[in-house]
Coordinates of C-alpha atoms and ligand atoms in Angstrom, one line a residue:
M1 CA -19.7 3.1 55.7
A2 CA -21.8 0.7 53.6
I3 CA -22.3 1.5 49.9
P4 CA -26.0 1.1 48.8
P5 CA -26.4 -1.9 46.3
A6 CA -27.8 0.4 43.6
C7 CA -24.5 2.4 43.7
L8 CA -22.5 -0.8 43.3
L9 CA -24.5 -1.6 40.3
C10 CA -23.9 1.8 38.7
L11 CA -20.2 1.6 39.5
L12 CA -20.2 -1.8 37.7
L13 CA -22.0 -0.2 34.7
V14 CA -19.5 2.6 34.6
V15 CA -16.6 0.2 34.5
L16 CA -18.2 -2.0 31.8
V17 CA -19.0 1.0 29.6
A18 CA -15.5 2.4 30.1
I19 CA -13.7 -0.8 29.0
P20 CA -14.5 -0.7 25.2
S21 CA -13.2 2.9 25.0
Q22 CA -9.8 1.8 26.2
P23 CA -7.3 2.2 23.3
H24 CA -7.6 -0.8 21.0
A25 CA -8.7 -3.0 23.9
L26 CA -11.7 -4.8 22.5
R27 CA -11.4 -3.6 18.9
S28 CA -11.1 -6.0 16.1
S29 CA -9.6 -3.4 13.8
S30 CA -6.0 -2.4 14.4
P31 CA -4.4 0.9 13.3
F32 CA -2.7 -1.2 10.5
D33 CA -6.0 -2.4 9.2
A34 CA -7.4 1.2 9.3
A35 CA -4.4 2.4 7.4
L36 CA -4.9 -0.4 4.8
A37 CA -8.5 0.7 4.4
T38 CA -7.4 4.3 3.7
L39 CA -4.8 3.1 1.3
Q40 CA -7.4 1.2 -0.7
K41 CA -9.5 4.4 -1.0
Q42 CA -6.5 6.4 -2.1
I43 CA -5.6 4.0 -4.9
A44 CA -9.3 3.5 -5.7
Y45 CA -8.9 -0.2 -5.6
D46 CA -10.7 -2.5 -3.2
F47 CA -9.0 -5.8 -2.5
R48 CA -11.0 -9.0 -2.7
A49 CA -8.2 -10.7 -0.7
P50 CA -7.0 -8.1 1.8
D51 CA -4.3 -10.5 2.9
L52 CA -2.4 -9.6 -0.3
L53 CA -2.4 -6.0 0.7
R54 CA -1.2 -6.9 4.3
R55 CA 1.6 -8.9 2.7
A56 CA 2.5 -6.0 0.4
M57 CA 2.8 -3.6 3.3
T58 CA 5.0 -6.0 5.3
H59 CA 8.8 -5.7 4.9
A60 CA 11.0 -8.8 4.9
S61 CA 12.6 -7.7 8.1
Y62 CA 9.2 -7.9 9.9
S63 CA 7.9 -11.3 8.8
R64 CA 8.6 -14.3 6.6
E65 CA 5.3 -13.5 5.0
N66 CA 6.2 -10.3 3.2
G67 CA 5.9 -8.4 -0.1
R68 CA 9.1 -9.4 -1.8
A69 CA 7.6 -11.8 -4.4
L70 CA 4.8 -9.3 -5.1
A71 CA 7.4 -6.6 -5.6
V72 CA 9.0 -8.6 -8.4
L73 CA 5.7 -8.7 -10.2
G74 CA 5.0 -5.0 -9.5
L75 CA 8.3 -3.9 -10.9
A76 CA 7.8 -5.9 -14.1
A77 CA 4.2 -4.5 -14.4
A78 CA 5.4 -0.9 -14.0
Q79 CA 8.2 -1.4 -16.6
S80 CA 5.8 -3.1 -19.0
A81 CA 3.3 -0.3 -18.6
A82 CA 5.9 2.3 -19.4
A83 CA 7.4 0.4 -22.4
L84 CA 3.9 -0.2 -23.8
R85 CA 3.0 3.4 -23.5
A86 CA 6.1 4.5 -25.2
L87 CA 5.6 2.1 -28.2
V88 CA 1.8 2.8 -28.5
A89 CA 2.7 6.5 -28.7
D90 CA 5.4 5.9 -31.3
H91 CA 5.8 2.7 -33.2
D92 CA 9.2 3.9 -34.3
A93 CA 10.5 4.5 -30.8
S94 CA 14.1 3.3 -30.5
A95 CA 15.1 0.4 -28.2
S96 CA 17.1 2.8 -26.0
A97 CA 14.1 5.3 -25.8
V98 CA 11.8 2.4 -24.7
S99 CA 14.2 1.1 -22.2
R100 CA 14.8 4.6 -20.8
R101 CA 11.0 5.0 -20.3
A102 CA 10.9 1.6 -18.6
R103 CA 13.8 2.6 -16.4
D104 CA 12.2 6.0 -15.5
A105 CA 9.1 4.2 -14.4
S106 CA 11.0 2.2 -11.9
E107 CA 13.4 5.0 -10.8
E108 CA 13.9 5.3 -7.1
A109 CA 13.2 9.0 -6.7
A110 CA 9.9 8.6 -8.5
C111 CA 8.8 5.7 -6.5
V112 CA 9.7 7.3 -3.2
A113 CA 7.6 10.3 -4.2
A114 CA 4.6 8.1 -5.2
A115 CA 4.9 6.0 -2.1
A116 CA 5.0 9.1 0.1
R117 CA 1.9 10.4 -1.6
V118 CA -0.2 7.5 -0.4
G119 CA 1.5 7.4 3.0
I120 CA 3.4 4.1 2.6
P121 CA 6.3 5.2 4.9
S122 CA 3.9 5.3 7.8
I123 CA 2.0 2.1 6.9
V124 CA 4.7 -0.4 6.0
R125 CA 5.6 -2.8 8.8
V126 CA 9.3 -3.2 9.5
A127 CA 11.3 -4.8 12.3
A128 CA 12.7 -2.6 15.0
G129 CA 16.0 -1.2 13.7
T130 CA 14.8 -1.0 10.1
K131 CA 13.9 2.4 8.8
A132 CA 10.4 2.4 7.3
S133 CA 11.1 5.5 5.4
A134 CA 14.3 4.2 3.7
A135 CA 14.0 4.3 -0.1
P136 CA 14.5 0.6 -0.7
V137 CA 11.8 -0.2 1.9
V138 CA 9.1 2.2 0.5
C139 CA 9.9 1.4 -3.1
G140 CA 9.7 -2.3 -2.4
A141 CA 6.4 -1.7 -0.7
L142 CA 5.0 0.4 -3.5
R143 CA 6.1 -2.3 -6.1
A144 CA 4.6 -4.9 -3.9
L145 CA 1.3 -2.9 -3.8
I146 CA 1.2 -2.9 -7.6
G147 CA 2.0 -6.6 -7.7
A148 CA -0.7 -7.3 -5.1
V149 CA -3.3 -5.5 -7.2
A150 CA -2.2 -7.6 -10.2
V151 CA -2.6 -10.8 -8.2
D152 CA -5.9 -9.8 -6.6
A153 CA -7.4 -8.7 -9.9
N154 CA -5.7 -11.5 -11.8
S155 CA -4.7 -8.8 -14.3
T156 CA -1.6 -6.8 -14.9
H157 CA -3.7 -4.3 -16.8
V158 CA -5.6 -3.4 -13.6
A159 CA -2.3 -3.1 -11.8
E160 CA -0.8 -0.9 -14.5
E161 CA -3.8 1.5 -14.2
V162 CA -3.1 1.8 -10.5
F163 CA 0.5 2.4 -11.3
W164 CA -0.2 5.1 -13.8
K165 CA -2.6 6.9 -11.5
L166 CA 0.1 7.1 -8.8
H167 CA 2.8 7.9 -11.2
V168 CA 0.9 10.6 -13.0
L169 CA -0.5 12.2 -9.9
T170 CA 2.9 12.3 -8.3
A171 CA 4.4 13.9 -11.4
A172 CA 1.6 16.5 -11.5
S173 CA 2.0 17.3 -7.8
A174 CA 5.8 17.6 -8.2
K175 CA 5.2 20.1 -11.0
A176 CA 2.7 22.0 -8.9
A177 CA 5.2 22.2 -6.0
M178 CA 7.8 23.8 -8.3
Ligands
NAG1 C1 -6.8 -15.6 -14.3 O1 -6.8 -15.1 -15.6 C2 -6.5 -16.0 -16.6 C3 -6.3 -15.3 -17.9 O2 -7.4 -14.4 -18.1 C4 -7.6 -17.1 -16.6 O3 -7.3 -18.1 -17.5 C5 -7.6 -17.7 -15.2 O4 -8.7 -18.7 -15.1 C6 -7.8 -16.7 -14.1 N1 -7.7 -17.3 -12.8 C7 -8.5 -17.1 -11.8 C8 -8.2 -17.8 -10.6 O5 -9.4 -16.3 -11.9

């Protein structure tokens, strides 16, 4: 039985139209990119160099290009923000009080909570066999995120603002959950 040429044409059209709706087939944006876009909205910061954000959300197990160096900066910025806040609030704060505040700002439980708030455990890229939700992985990624903002903005001040927003919101939601 011969198929009329017009039908062949519509069959072809159906096939052509169907291809782009295949999952991720012809899409330029990956689920990772979509997650990064959402993350930027959540921290209310738009990266000029999105590559920095990609790096920050990449664990050392996944790629040589990862967030480790950014995390060094992010940790320092978080501690600096906490120490500054303590001393601005009280010029007579003791050295041990200031260092306690700096330590609290980089404490693991707090950074795990802040990372979870913005969905980092489901965003960060890790190698098979590495647990993306492990505390060192998510804390490293959160610190790398803070560091990435600092580099992108060329300003630790901007990074500290993002840090406080995450830290304070997390503390508030922890209280609300009690
Ligand atoms: C980064 O900031 C510093 C200090 O404000 C400035 O001197 C430098 O030119 C800036 N670098 C870039 C690449 O914008």
